[in-house]
Coordinates of C-alpha atoms in Angstrom, one line a residue:
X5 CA -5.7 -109.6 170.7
X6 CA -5.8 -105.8 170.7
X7 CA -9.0 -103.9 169.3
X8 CA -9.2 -100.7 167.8
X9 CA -10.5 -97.9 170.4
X10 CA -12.6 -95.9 167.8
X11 CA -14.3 -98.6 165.2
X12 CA -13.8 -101.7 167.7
X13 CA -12.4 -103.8 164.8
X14 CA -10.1 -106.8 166.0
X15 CA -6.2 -105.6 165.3
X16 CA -3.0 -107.8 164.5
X17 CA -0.3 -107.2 167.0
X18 CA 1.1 -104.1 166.0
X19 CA -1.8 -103.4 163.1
X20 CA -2.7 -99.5 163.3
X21 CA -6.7 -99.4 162.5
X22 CA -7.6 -97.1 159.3
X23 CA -10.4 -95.3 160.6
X24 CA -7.4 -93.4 162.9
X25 CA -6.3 -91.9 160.2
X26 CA -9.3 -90.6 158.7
X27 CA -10.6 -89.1 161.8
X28 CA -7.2 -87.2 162.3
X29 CA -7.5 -85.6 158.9
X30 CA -11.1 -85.7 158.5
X31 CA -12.3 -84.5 154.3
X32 CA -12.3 -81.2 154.1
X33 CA -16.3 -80.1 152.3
X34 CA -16.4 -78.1 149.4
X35 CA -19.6 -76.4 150.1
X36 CA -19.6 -72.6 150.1
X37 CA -20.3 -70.8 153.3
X38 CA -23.6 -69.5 153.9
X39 CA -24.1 -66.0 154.7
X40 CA -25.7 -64.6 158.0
X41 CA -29.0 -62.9 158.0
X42 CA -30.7 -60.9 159.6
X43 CA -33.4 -62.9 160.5
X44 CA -36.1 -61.1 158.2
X45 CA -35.0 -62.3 154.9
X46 CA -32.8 -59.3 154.2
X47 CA -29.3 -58.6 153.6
X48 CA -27.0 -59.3 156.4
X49 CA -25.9 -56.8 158.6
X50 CA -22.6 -54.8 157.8
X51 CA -21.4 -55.3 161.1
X52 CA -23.2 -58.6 162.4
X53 CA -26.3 -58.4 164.7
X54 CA -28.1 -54.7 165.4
X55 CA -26.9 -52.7 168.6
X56 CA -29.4 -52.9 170.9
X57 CA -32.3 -49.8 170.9
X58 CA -30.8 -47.9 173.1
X59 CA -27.0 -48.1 172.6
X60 CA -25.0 -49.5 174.7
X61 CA -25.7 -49.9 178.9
X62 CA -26.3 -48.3 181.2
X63 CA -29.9 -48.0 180.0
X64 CA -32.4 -45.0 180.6
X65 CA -34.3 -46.2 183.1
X66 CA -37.9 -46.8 182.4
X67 CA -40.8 -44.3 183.8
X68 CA -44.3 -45.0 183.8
X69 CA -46.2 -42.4 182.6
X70 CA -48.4 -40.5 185.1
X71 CA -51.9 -41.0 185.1
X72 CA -54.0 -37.8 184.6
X73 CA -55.2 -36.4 187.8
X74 CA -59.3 -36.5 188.2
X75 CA -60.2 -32.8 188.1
X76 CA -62.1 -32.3 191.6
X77 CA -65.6 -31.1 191.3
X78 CA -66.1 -27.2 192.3
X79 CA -69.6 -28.2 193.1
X80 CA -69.8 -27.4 197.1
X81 CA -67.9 -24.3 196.0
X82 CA -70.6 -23.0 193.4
X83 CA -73.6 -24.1 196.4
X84 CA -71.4 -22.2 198.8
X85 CA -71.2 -19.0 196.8
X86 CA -75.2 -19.0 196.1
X87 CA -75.7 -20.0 200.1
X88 CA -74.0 -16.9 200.6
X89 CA -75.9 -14.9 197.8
X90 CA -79.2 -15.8 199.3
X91 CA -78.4 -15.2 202.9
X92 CA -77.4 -11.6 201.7
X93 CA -80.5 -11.1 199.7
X94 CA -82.5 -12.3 202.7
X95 CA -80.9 -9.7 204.8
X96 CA -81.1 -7.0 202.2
X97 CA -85.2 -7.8 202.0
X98 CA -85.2 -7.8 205.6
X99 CA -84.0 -3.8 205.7
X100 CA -85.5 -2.7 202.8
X101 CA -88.9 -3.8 202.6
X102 CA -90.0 -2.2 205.5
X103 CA -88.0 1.0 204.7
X104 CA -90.4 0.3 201.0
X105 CA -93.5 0.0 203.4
X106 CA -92.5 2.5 205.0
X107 CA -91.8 4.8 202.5
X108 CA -95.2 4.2 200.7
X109 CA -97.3 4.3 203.6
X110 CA -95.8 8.2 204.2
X111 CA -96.2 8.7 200.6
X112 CA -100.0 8.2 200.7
X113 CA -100.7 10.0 204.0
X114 CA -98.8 13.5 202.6
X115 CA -100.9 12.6 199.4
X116 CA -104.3 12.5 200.8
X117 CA -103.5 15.3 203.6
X118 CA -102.4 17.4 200.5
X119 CA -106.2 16.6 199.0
X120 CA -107.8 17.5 202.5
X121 CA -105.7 21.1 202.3
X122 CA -106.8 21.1 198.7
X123 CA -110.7 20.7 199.4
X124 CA -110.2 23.5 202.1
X125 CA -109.0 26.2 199.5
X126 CA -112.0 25.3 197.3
X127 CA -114.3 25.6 199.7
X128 CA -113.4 29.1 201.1
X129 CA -112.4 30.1 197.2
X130 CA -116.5 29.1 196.3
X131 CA -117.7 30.9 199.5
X132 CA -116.0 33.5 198.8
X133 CA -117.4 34.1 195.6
X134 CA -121.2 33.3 196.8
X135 CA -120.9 36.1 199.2
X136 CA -119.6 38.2 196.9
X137 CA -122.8 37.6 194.8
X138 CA -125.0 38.5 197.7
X139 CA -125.5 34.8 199.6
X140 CA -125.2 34.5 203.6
X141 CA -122.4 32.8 204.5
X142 CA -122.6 33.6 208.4
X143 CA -123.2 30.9 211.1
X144 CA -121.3 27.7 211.7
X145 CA -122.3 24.8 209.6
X146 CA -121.3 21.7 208.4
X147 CA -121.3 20.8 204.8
X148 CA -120.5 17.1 203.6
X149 CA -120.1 14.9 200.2
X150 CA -123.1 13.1 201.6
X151 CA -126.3 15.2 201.3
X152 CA -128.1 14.3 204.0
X153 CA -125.5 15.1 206.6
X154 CA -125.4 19.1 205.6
X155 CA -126.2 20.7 208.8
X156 CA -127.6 24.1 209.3
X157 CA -126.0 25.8 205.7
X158 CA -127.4 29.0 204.9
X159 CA -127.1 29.4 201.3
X160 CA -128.2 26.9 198.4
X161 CA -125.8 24.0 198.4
X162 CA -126.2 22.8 195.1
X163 CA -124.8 26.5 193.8
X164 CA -121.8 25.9 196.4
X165 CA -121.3 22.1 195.1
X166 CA -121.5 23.2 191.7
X167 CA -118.5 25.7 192.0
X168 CA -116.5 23.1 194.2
X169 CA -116.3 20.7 191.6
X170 CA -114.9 23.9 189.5
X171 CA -111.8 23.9 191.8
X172 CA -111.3 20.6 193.4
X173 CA -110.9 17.7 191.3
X174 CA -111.6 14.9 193.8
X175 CA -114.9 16.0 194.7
X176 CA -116.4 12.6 193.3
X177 CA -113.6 10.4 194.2
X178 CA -113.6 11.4 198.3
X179 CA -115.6 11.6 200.8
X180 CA -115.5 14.7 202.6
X181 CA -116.5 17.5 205.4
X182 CA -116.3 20.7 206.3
X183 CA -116.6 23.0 209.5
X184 CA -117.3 26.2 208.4
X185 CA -117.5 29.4 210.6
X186 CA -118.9 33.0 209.2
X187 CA -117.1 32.3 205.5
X188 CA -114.3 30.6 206.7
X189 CA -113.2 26.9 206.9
X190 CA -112.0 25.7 210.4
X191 CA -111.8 22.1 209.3
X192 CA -111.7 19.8 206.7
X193 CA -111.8 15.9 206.9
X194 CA -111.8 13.1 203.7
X195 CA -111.1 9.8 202.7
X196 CA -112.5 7.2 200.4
X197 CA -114.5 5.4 202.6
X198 CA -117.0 7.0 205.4
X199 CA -116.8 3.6 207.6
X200 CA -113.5 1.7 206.4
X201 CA -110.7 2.2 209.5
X202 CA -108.1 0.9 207.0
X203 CA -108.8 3.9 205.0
X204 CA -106.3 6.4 205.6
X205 CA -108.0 10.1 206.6
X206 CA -106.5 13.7 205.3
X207 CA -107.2 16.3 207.4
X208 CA -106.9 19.5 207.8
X209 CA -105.3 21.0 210.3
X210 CA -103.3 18.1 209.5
X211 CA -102.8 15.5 212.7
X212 CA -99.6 13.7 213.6
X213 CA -97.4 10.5 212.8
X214 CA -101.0 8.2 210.9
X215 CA -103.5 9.5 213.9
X216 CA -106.2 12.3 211.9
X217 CA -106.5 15.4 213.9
X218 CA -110.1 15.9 215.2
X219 CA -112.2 18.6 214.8
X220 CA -112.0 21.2 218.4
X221 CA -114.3 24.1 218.7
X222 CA -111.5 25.5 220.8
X223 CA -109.0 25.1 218.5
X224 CA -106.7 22.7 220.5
X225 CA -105.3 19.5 219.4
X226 CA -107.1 16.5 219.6
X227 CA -105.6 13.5 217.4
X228 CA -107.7 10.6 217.3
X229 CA -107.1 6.5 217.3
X230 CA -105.5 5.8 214.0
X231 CA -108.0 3.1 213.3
X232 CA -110.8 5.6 213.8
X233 CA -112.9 6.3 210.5
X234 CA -114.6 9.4 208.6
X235 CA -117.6 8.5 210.3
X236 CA -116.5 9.0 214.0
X237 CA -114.4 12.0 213.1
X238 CA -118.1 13.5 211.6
X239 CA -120.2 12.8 214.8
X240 CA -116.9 14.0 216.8
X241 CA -117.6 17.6 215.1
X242 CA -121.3 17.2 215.0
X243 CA -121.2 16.9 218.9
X244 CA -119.2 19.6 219.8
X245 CA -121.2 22.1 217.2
X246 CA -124.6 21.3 218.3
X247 CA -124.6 18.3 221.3

């Protein structure tokens, strides 16, 4: 007995099996086709799936962006440039304040020499007028801003004071004196301070450099110590007028 190769169903000798036949001409369905989407619930696509993005191959090849560079700091070059500004300004203080120092310290010396030529004019200008009035003005004396230390004067003092402070306007600010020989003044020393050696001295004849020209009944020149004071210069003068 012979069996059917697709159902299995026993066969009669020479019996062809139905189910052959249907599978060769298998029912046609009647159901319409579906149409293809696009996957969205739209329309389909005129002309089946999209392209891809970028067209067809070869692709562009994809870059990565660059990263934006970390600006560097200019902070060692700001402290470089001020370094540098500092170290000039150093050196510039270096030249130029003692230049300053120096400048004032001249400054002040012509200043109160000028005074000391200034407080000789008005000495001989007020002489001059007391002997024209009749006084004695002959001798050689000393007269200073300090009463007590007027030596041998032959005419009243307070006269000659009183027209002194008529021409020289420092007369109370300084302290002064004068050599004077028959009228005229050989001498003239001042400062503010009698005692202070860090007061500078004017005198006149003037001296050189910051050392005060001493008083020389010879008339050479005899600068003393720069640290010397009024004081010493006074005795100086006393001694060689009447030691």
């Amino acid at each position: 007995m012979s069996f059917c190769t697709r159902c299995g169903r026993p066969l009669a000798e020479g019996e062809t099996c139905s189910c052959s036949t249907a599978f060769t001409n298998p029912p046609q369905n009647n159901y319409p086709q579906q149409p293809q989407y696009n996957g969205c619930g739209g329309q389909p696509y005129p002309q089946g799936y999209p392209q891809a993005p970028y067209g067809q191959p070869p692709y562009p090849q994809y870059v990565q962006p660059p990263y934006a560079q970390q600006k560097k700091s200019d902070g060692w070059v700001i402290a470089l440039v001020i370094g540098i500004v500092l170290l000039l300004a150093l050196i510039a203080a270096a030249i130029l304040v003692p230049a300053m120092l120096g400048y004032t310290h001249k400054s002040r010396l012509s200043s109160i020499r000028s005074q000391a030529n200034v407080l000789r004019k008005a000495a001989e200008t007020s002489m001059i007028e007391i002997d024209e009035e009749g006084s004695n003005v002959k001798g050689i004396y000393i007269i200073s801003s300090d009463e007590k230390d007027n030596v041998a004067v032959p005419f009243d003092i307070d006269d000659f004071n009183t027209r002194l402070d008529r021409y020289f306007e420092g007369a109370e600010k300084y302290k002064y004196f004068i050599v004077v020989n028959n009228g005229y003044v050989e001498y003239a020393a001042l400062s503010e301070s009698w005692t202070k050696k860090t007061e500078m001295i004017g005198t006149w004849p003037v001296g050189t450099d910051d050392k005060p020209r001493e008083y020389s009944k010879d008339g050479s020149s005899v600068f003393s110590d720069k640290k010397t004071n009024l004081d010493n210069l006074y005795w100086e003068a006393y001694d060689q007028i009447f030691g």
